[in-house]
mmCIF file of C-alpha atoms in Angstrom:
data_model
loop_
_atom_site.group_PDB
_atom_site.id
_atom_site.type_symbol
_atom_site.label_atom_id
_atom_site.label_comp_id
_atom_site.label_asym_id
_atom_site.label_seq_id
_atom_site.Cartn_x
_atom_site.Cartn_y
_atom_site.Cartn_z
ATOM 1 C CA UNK A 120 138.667 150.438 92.165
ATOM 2 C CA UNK A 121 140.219 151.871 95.050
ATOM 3 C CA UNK A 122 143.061 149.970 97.297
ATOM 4 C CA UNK A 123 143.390 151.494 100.361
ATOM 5 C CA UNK A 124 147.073 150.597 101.537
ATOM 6 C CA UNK A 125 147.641 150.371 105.756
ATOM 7 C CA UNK A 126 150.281 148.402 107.692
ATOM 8 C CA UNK A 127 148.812 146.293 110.207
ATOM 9 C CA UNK A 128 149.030 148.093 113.046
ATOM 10 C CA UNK A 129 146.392 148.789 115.929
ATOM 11 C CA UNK A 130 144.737 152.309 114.935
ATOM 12 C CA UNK A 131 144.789 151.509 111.342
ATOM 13 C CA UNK A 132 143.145 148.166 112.231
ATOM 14 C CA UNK A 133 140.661 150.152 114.927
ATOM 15 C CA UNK A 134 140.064 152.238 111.875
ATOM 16 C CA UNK A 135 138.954 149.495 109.371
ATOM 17 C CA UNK A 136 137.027 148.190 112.044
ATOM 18 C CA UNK A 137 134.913 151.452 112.390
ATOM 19 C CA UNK A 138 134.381 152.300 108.832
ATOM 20 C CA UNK A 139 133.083 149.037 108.058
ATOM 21 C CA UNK A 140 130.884 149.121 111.225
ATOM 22 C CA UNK A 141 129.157 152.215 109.477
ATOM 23 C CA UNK A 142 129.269 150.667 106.055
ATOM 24 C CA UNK A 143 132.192 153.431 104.665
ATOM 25 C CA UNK A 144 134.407 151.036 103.159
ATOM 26 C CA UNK A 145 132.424 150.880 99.623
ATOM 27 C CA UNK A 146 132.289 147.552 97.807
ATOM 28 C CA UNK A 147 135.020 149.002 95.439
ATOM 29 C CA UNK A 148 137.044 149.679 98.054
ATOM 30 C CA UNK A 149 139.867 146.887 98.288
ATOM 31 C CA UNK A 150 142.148 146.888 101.288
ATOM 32 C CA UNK A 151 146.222 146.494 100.859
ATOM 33 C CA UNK A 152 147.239 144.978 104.455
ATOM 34 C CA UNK A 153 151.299 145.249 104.833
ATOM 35 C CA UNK A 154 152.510 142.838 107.182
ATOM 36 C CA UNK A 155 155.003 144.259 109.563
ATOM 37 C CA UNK A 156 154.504 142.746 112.760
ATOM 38 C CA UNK A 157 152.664 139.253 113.674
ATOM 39 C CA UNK A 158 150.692 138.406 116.445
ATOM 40 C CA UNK A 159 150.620 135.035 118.087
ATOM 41 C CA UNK A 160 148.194 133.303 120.532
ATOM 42 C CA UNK A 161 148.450 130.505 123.247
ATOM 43 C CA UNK A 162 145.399 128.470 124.731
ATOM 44 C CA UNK A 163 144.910 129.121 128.463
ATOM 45 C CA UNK A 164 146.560 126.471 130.732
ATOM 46 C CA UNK A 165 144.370 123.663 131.533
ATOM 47 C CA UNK A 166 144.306 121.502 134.688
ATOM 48 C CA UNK A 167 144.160 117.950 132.571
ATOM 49 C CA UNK A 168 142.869 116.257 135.503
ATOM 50 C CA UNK A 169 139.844 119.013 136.135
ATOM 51 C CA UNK A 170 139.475 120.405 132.821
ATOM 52 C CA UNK A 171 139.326 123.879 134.989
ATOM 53 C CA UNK A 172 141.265 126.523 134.134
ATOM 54 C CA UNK A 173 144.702 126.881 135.669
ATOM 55 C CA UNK A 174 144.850 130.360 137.075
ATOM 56 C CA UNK A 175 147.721 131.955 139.617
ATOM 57 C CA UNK A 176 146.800 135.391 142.103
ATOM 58 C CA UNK A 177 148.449 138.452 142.081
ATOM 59 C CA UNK A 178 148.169 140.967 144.550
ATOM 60 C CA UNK A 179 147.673 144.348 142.208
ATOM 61 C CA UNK A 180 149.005 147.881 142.840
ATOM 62 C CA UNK A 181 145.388 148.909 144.209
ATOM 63 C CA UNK A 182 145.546 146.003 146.883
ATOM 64 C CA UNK A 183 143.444 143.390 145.350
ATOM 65 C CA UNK A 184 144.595 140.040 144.939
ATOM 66 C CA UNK A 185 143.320 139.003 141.430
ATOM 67 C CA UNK A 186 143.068 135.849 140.038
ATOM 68 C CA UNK A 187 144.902 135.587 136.123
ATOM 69 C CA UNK A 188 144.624 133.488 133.559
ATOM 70 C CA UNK A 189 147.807 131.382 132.238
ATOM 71 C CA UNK A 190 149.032 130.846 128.650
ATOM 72 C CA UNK A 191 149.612 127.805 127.748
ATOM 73 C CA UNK A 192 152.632 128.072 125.703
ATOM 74 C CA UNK A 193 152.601 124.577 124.170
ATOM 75 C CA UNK A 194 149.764 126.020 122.021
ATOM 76 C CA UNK A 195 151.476 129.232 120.735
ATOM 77 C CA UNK A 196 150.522 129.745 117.041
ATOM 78 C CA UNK A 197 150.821 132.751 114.486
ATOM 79 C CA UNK A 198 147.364 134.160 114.029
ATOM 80 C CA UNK A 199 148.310 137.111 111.849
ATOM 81 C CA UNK A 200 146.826 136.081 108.925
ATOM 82 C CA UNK A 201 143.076 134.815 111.052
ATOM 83 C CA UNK A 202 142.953 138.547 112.225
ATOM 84 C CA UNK A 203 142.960 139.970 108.727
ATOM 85 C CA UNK A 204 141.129 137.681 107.783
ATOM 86 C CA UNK A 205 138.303 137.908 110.688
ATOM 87 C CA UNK A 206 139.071 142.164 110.078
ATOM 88 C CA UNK A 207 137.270 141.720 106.612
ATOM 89 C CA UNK A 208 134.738 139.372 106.644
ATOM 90 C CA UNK A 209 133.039 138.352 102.965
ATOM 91 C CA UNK A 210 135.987 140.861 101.328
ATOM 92 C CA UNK A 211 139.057 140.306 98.867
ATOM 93 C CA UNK A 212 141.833 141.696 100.972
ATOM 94 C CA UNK A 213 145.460 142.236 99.393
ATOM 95 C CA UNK A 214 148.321 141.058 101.832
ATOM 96 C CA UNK A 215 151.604 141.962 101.387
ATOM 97 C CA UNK A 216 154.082 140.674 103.488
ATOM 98 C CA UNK A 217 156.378 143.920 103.693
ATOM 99 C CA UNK A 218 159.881 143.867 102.268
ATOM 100 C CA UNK A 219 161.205 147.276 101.418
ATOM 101 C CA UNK A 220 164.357 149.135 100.369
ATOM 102 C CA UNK A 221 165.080 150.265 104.792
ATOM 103 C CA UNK A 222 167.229 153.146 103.242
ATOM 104 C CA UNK A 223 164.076 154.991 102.520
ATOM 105 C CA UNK A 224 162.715 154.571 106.076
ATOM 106 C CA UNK A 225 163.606 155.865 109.951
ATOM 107 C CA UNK A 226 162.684 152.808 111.994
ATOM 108 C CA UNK A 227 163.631 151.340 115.472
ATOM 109 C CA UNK A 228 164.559 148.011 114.561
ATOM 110 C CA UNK A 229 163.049 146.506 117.426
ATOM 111 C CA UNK A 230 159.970 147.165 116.316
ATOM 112 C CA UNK A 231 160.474 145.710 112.995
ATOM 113 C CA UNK A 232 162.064 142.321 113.463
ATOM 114 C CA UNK A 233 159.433 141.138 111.177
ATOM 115 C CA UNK A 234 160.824 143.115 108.379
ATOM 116 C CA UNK A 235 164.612 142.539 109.011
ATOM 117 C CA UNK A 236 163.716 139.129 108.999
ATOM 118 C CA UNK A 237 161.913 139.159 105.483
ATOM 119 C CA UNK A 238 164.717 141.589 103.705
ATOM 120 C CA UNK A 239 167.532 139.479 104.791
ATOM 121 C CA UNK A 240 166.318 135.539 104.150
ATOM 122 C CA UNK A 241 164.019 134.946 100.655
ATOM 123 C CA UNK A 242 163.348 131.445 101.867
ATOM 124 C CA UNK A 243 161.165 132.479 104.598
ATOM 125 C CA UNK A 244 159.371 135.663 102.992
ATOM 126 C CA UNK A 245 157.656 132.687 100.584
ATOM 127 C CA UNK A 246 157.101 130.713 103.448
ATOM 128 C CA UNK A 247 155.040 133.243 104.233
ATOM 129 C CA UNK A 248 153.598 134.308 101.113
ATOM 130 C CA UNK A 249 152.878 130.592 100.804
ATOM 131 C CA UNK A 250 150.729 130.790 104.023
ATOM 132 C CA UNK A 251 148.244 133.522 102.454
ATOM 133 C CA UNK A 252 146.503 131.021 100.203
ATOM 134 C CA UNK A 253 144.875 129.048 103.030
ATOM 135 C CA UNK A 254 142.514 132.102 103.210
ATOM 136 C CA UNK A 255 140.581 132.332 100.383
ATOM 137 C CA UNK A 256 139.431 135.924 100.149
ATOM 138 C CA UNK A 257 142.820 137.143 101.066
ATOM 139 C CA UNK A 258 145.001 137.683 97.620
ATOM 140 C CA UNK A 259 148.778 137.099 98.479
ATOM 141 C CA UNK A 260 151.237 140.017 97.128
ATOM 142 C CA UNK A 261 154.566 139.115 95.336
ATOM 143 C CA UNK A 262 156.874 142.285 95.474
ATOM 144 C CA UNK A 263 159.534 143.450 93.898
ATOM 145 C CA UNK A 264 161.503 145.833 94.481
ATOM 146 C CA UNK A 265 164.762 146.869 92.707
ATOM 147 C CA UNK A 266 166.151 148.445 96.391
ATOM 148 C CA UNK A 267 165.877 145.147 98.118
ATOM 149 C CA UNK A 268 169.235 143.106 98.550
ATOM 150 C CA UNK A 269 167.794 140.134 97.330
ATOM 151 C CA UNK A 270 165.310 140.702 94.282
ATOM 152 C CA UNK A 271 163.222 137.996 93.115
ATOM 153 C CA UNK A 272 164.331 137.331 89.387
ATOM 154 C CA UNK A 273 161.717 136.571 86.505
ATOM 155 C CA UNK A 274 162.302 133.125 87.065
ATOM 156 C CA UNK A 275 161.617 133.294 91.047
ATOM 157 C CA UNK A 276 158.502 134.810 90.348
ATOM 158 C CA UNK A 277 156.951 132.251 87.694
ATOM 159 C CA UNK A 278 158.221 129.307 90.053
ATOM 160 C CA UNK A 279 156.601 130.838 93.032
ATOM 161 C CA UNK A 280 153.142 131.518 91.271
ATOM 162 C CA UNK A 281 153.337 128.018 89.896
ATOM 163 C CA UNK A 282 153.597 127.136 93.695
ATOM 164 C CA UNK A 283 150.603 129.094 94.513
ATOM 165 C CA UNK A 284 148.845 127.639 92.322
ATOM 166 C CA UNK A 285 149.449 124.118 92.298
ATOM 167 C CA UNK A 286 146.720 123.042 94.740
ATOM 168 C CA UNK A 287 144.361 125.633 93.304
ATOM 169 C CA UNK A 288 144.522 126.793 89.823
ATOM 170 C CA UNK A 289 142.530 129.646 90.481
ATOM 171 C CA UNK A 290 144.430 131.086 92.918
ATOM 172 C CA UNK A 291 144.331 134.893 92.429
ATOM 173 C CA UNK A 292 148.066 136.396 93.036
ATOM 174 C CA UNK A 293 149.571 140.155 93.226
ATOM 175 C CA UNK A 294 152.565 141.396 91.396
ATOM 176 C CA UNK A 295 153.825 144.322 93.089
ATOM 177 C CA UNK A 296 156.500 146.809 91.182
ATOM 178 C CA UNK A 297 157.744 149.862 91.689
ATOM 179 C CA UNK A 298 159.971 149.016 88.439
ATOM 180 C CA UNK A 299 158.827 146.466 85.835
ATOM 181 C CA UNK A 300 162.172 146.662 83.611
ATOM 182 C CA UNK A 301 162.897 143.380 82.713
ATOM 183 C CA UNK A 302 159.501 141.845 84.528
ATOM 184 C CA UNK A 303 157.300 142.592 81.330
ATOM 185 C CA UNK A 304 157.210 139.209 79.520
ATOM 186 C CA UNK A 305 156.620 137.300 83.324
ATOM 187 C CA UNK A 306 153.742 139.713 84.164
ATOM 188 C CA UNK A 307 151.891 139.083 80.956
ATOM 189 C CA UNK A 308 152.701 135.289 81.462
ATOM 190 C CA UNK A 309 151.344 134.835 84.954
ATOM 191 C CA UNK A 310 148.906 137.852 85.580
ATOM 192 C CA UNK A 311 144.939 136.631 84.835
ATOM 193 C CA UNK A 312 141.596 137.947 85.434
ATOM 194 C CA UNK A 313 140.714 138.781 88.338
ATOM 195 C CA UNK A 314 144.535 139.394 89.532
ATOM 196 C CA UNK A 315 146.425 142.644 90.515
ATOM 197 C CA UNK A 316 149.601 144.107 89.449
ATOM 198 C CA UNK A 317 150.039 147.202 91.478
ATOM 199 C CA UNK A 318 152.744 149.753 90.048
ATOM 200 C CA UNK A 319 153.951 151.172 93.289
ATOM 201 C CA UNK A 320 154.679 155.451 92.556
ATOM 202 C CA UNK A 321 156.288 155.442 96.098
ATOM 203 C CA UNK A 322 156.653 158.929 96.753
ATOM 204 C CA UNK A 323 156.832 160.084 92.948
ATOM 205 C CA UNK A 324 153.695 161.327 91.275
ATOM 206 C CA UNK A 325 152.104 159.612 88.378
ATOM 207 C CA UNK A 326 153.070 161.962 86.091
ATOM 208 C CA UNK A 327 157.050 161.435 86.673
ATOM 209 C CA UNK A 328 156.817 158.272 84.525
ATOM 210 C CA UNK A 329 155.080 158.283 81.780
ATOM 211 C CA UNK A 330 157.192 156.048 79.410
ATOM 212 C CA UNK A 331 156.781 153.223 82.325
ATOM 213 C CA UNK A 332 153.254 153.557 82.349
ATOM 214 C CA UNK A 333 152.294 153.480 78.526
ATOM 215 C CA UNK A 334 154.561 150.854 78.665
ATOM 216 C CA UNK A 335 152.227 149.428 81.234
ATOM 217 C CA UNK A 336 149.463 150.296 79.126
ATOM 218 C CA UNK A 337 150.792 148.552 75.783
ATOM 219 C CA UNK A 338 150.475 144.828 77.726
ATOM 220 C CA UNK A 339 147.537 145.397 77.825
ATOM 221 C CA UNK A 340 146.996 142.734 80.862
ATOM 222 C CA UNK A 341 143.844 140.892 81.961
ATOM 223 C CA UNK A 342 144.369 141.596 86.091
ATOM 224 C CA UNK A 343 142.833 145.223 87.446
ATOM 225 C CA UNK A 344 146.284 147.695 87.035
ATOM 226 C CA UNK A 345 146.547 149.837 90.432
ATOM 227 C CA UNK A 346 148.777 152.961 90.267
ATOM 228 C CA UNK A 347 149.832 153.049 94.723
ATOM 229 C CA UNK A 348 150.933 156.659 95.179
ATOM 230 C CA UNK A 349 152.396 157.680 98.541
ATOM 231 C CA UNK A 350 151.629 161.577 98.025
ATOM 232 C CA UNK A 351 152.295 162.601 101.810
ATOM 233 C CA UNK A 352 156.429 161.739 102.394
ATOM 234 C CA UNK A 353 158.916 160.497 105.252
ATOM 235 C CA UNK A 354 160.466 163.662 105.752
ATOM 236 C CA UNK A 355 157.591 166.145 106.456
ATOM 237 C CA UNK A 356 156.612 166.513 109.983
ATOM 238 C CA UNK A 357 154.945 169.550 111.923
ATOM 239 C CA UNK A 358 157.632 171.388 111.588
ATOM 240 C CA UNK A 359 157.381 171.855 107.632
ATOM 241 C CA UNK A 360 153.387 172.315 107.956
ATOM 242 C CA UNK A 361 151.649 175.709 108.419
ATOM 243 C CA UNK A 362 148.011 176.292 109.430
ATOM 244 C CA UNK A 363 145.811 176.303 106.146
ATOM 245 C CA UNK A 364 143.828 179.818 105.682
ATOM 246 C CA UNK A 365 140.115 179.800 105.365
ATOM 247 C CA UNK A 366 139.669 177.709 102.173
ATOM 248 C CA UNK A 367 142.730 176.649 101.487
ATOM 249 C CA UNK A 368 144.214 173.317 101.448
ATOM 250 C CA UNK A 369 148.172 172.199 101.870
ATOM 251 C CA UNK A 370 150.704 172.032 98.993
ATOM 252 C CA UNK A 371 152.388 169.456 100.737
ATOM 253 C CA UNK A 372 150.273 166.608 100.028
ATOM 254 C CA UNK A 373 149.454 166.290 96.396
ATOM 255 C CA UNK A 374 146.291 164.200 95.812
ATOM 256 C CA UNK A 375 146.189 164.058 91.973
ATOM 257 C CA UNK A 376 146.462 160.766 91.049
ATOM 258 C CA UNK A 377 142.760 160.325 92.457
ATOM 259 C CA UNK A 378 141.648 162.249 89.124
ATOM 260 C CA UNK A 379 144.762 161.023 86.983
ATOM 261 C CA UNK A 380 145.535 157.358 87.202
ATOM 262 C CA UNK A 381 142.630 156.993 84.286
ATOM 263 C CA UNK A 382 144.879 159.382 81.875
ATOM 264 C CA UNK A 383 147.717 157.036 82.411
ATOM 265 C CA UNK A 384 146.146 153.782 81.659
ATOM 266 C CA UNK A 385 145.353 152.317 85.488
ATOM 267 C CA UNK A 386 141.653 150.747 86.052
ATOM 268 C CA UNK A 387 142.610 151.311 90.110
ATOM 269 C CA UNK A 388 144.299 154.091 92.235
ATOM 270 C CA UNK A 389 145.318 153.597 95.512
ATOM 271 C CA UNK A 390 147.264 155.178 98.487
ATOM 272 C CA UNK A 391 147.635 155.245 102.328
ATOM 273 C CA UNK A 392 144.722 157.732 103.315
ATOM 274 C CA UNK A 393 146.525 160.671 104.457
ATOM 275 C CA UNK A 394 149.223 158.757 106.037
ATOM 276 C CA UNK A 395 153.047 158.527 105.645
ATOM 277 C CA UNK A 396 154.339 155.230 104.325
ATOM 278 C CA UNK A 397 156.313 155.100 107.252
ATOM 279 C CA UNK A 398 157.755 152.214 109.937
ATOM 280 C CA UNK A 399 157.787 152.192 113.974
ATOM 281 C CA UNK A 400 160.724 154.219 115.032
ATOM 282 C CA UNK A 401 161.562 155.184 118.348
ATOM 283 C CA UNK A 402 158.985 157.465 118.945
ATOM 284 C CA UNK A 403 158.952 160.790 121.493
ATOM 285 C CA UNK A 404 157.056 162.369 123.822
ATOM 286 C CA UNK A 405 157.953 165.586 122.173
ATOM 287 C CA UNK A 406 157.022 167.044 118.822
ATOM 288 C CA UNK A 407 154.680 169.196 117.077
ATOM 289 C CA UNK A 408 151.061 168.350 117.325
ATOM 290 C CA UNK A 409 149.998 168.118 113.456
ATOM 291 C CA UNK A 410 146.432 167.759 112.141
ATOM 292 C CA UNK A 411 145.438 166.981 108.433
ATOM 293 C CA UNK A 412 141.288 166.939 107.792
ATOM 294 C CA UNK A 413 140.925 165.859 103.995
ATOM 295 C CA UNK A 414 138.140 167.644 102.361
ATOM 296 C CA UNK A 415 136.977 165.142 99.630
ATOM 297 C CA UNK A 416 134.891 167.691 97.743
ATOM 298 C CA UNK A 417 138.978 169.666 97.170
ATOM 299 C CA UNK A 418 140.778 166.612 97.141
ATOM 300 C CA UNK A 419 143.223 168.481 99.940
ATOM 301 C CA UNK A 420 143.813 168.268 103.210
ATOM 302 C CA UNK A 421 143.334 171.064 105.442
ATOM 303 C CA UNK A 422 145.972 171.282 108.093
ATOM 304 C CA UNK A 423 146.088 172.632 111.835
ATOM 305 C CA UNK A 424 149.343 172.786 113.500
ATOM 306 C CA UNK A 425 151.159 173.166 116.923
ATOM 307 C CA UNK A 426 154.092 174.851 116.392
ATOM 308 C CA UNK A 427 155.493 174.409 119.789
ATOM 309 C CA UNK A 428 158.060 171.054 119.894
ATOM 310 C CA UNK A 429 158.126 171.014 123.383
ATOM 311 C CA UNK A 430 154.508 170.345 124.120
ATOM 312 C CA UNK A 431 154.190 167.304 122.566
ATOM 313 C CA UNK A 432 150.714 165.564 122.008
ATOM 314 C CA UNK A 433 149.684 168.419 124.336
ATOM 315 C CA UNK A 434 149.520 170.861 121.788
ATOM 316 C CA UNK A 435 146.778 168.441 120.672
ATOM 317 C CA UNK A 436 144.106 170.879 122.809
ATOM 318 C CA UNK A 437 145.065 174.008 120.927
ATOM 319 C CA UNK A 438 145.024 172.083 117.075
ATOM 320 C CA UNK A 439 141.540 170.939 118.043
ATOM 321 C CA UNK A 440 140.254 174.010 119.505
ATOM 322 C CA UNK A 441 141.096 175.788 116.018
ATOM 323 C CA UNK A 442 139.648 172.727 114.107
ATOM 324 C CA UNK A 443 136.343 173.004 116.321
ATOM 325 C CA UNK A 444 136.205 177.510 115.090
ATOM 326 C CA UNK A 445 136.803 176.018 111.431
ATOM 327 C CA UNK A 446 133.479 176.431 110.519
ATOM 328 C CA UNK A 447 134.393 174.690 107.129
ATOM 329 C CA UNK A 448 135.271 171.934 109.218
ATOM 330 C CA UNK A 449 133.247 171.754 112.244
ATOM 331 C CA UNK A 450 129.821 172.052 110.911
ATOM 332 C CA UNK A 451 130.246 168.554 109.221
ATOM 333 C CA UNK A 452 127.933 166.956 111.877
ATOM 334 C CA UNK A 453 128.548 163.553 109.487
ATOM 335 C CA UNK A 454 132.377 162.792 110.418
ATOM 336 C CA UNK A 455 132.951 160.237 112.384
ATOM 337 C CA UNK A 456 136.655 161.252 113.301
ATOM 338 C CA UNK A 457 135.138 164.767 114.084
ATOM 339 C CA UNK A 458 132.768 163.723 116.124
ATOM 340 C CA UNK A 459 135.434 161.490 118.419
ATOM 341 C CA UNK A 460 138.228 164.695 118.655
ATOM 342 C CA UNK A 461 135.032 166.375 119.578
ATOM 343 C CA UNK A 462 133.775 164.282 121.967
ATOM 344 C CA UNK A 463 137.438 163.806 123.835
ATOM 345 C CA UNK A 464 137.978 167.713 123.841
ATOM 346 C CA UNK A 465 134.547 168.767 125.413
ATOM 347 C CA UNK A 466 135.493 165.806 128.357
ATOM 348 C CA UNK A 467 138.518 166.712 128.390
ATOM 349 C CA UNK A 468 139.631 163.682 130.576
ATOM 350 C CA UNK A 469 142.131 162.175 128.608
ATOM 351 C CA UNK A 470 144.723 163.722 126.585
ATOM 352 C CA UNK A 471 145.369 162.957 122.841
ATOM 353 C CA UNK A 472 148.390 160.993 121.553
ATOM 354 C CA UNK A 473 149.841 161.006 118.516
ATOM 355 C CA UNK A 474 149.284 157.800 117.409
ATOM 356 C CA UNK A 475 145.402 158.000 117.528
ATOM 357 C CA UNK A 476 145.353 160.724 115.073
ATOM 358 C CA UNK A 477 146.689 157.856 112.237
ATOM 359 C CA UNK A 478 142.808 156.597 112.820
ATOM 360 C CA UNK A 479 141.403 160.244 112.719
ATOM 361 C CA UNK A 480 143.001 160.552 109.573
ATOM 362 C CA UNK A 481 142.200 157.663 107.779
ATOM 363 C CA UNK A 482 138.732 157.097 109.224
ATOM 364 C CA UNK A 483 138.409 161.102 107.812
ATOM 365 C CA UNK A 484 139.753 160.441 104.712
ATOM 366 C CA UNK A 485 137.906 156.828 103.618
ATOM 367 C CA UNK A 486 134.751 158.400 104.640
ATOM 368 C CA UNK A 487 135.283 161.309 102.848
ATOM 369 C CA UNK A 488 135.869 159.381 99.762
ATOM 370 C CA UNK A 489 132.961 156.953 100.280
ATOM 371 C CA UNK A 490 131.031 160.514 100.573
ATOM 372 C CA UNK A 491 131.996 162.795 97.757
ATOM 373 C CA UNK A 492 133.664 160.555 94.872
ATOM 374 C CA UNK A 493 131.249 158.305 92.816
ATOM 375 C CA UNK A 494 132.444 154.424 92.683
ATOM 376 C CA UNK A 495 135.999 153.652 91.107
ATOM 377 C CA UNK A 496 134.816 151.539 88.692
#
């Protein structure tokens, strides 16, 4: 199998939305949704002697007066978990509320109060977790991570999948490591068919521990193993990225544990499409306009590059007009992503950004996949 990791944020959900729509997201295809950020709903106001909706005007900036709905705010609920869940009908969905080691990550940490929150108080993280299993098809994640402040223990873990489980012993659970010293005897003790423990490589390749993973191997457990890679890191931006030549495809992005993760004793690989494992920062108007196309049938990415910082997402028109001469690239009359930057660049009404290139890229990249490898199986 393949786990394709996102956070849930809007282009990588407008991405799963559009792959599925054309029926890329293959059957063995098994989405990882990290929960950074949740959304929550109110009914609109309503007159209890009318039953009408209670609406207010607003004169708008064009000179209108409109007439607007009003929340009700006695009714505000979380609906994070609905949305994945109504984001993947009929399909097993990972969720992993996200807890990480924030010394690894730039990040604006008003944009991540979710996070904070989850790092600093244990309590509410299983809260949370706890929430997951009123969705069937969605699989709750237990991490653990040996950078967080506040590690679950061996002990935590069992209680909380005895928690999980107590209403339905069938639950299917998670266990997510990106070091299992210590966590052996619990993950052979828990972990059942039909679960997931997924041994998270971060921003290491497979191949840097190979004593963890026989080790791995030598449980031999009954859940579906998943080695997570992260092949594309924090720290590279335009700036470190140079146009690829005819044929060629970056060094900076390693995609070999797509033909590896077998040699090390995984059933499942998964990773985060081309993207960075990365949080909301601060953002910028400036920066280099970067471009990566992955080529399934090189497992590479071909890159096109702005190397002017003061443009911005304006250098977007001059990336794209190389991409569209890239006859390698442009005669793929198949690609969805292609076909959008396409589309935008010959209207040329609108101006990119850099944030909808995250669904470029991954819409590229699981189609690709879903194109050129055979099933993970």
């Amino acid at each position: 199998m393949y786990v394709i990791a996102m956070k849930n944020r809007p282009y990588e959900i407008a991405a799963m939305k559009q792959l599925q729509e054309h029926g890329y997201l293959r059957t063995d295809m098994v989405p990882l949704v990290e929960i950074i950020k949740e959304t929550r709903k109110c009914d609109d106001l309503v007159d209890p002697n009318t039953g009408e909706l209670v609406k207010r005007k607003q004169l708008c900036s064009d000179g209108i007066v409109r007439s607007y709905r009003i929340p009700d705010r006695r009714t505000e609920r979380d609906v994070t978990l609905q949305m994945v869940s109504d984001l993947f009908p009929g399909r097993d969905v990972l969720v992993d509320y996200f807890r990480c080691d924030l010394g690894r990550y730039h990040y604006d940490a008003g944009k991540i109060e979710l996070v904070l929150r989850l790092n600093r108080d244990l309590s509410l993280y299983i809260e949370k977790i706890s929430g997951i299993t009123a969705y069937p098809l969605l699989i709750p994640v237990i991490t653990i991570k040996q950078g967080l402040d506040d590690v679950l223990s061996a002990g935590e873990v069992a209680s909380l999948v005895s928690d999980l489980r107590r209403d339905n012993p069938s639950q299917r659970i998670a266990l997510r490591f990106d070091d299992m010293d210590g966590y052996e005897t619990i993950a052979k003790q828990v972990l059942r068919d039909g679960d997931y423990l997924i041994y998270d490589f971060n921003e290491q390749p497979i191949c840097s521990k190979p004593v963890e993973c026989m080790r791995l191997k030598n449980l031999r457990l009954p859940a579906h193993t998943v080695a997570l890679c992260s092949p594309r890191r924090r720290e590279l931006t335009g700036k470190d990225f140079k146009d690829c030549a005819d044929g060629e495809v970056t060094k900076l992005i390693d995609n070999v544990h797509l033909n590896v993760y077998k040699d090390y004793g995984f059933d499942g690989v998964g990773d985060y499409g081309g993207l960075r494992d990365n949080l909301p920062d601060s953002g910028a108007n400036k920066g280099r306009a970067l471009a990566i196309m992955y080529d399934g049938e090189a497992n590479g990415f071909k890159v096109y590059v702005k190397d002017d910082y003061e443009l911005g997402p304006d250098g977007f028109w001059d990336v794209v007009e190389r991409m569209l001469n890239d006859t390698e690239i442009a005669c793929d009359d198949t690609c969805l992503a292609l076909a959008a930057i396409r589309d935008k660049y010959q209207r040329h009404d609108k101006g990119y950004t850099f944030a909808e290139w995250i669904k470029y890229t991954l819409v590229r990249y699981v189609q690709q996949l879903a194109i050129h490898r055979p099933e993970f199986v």
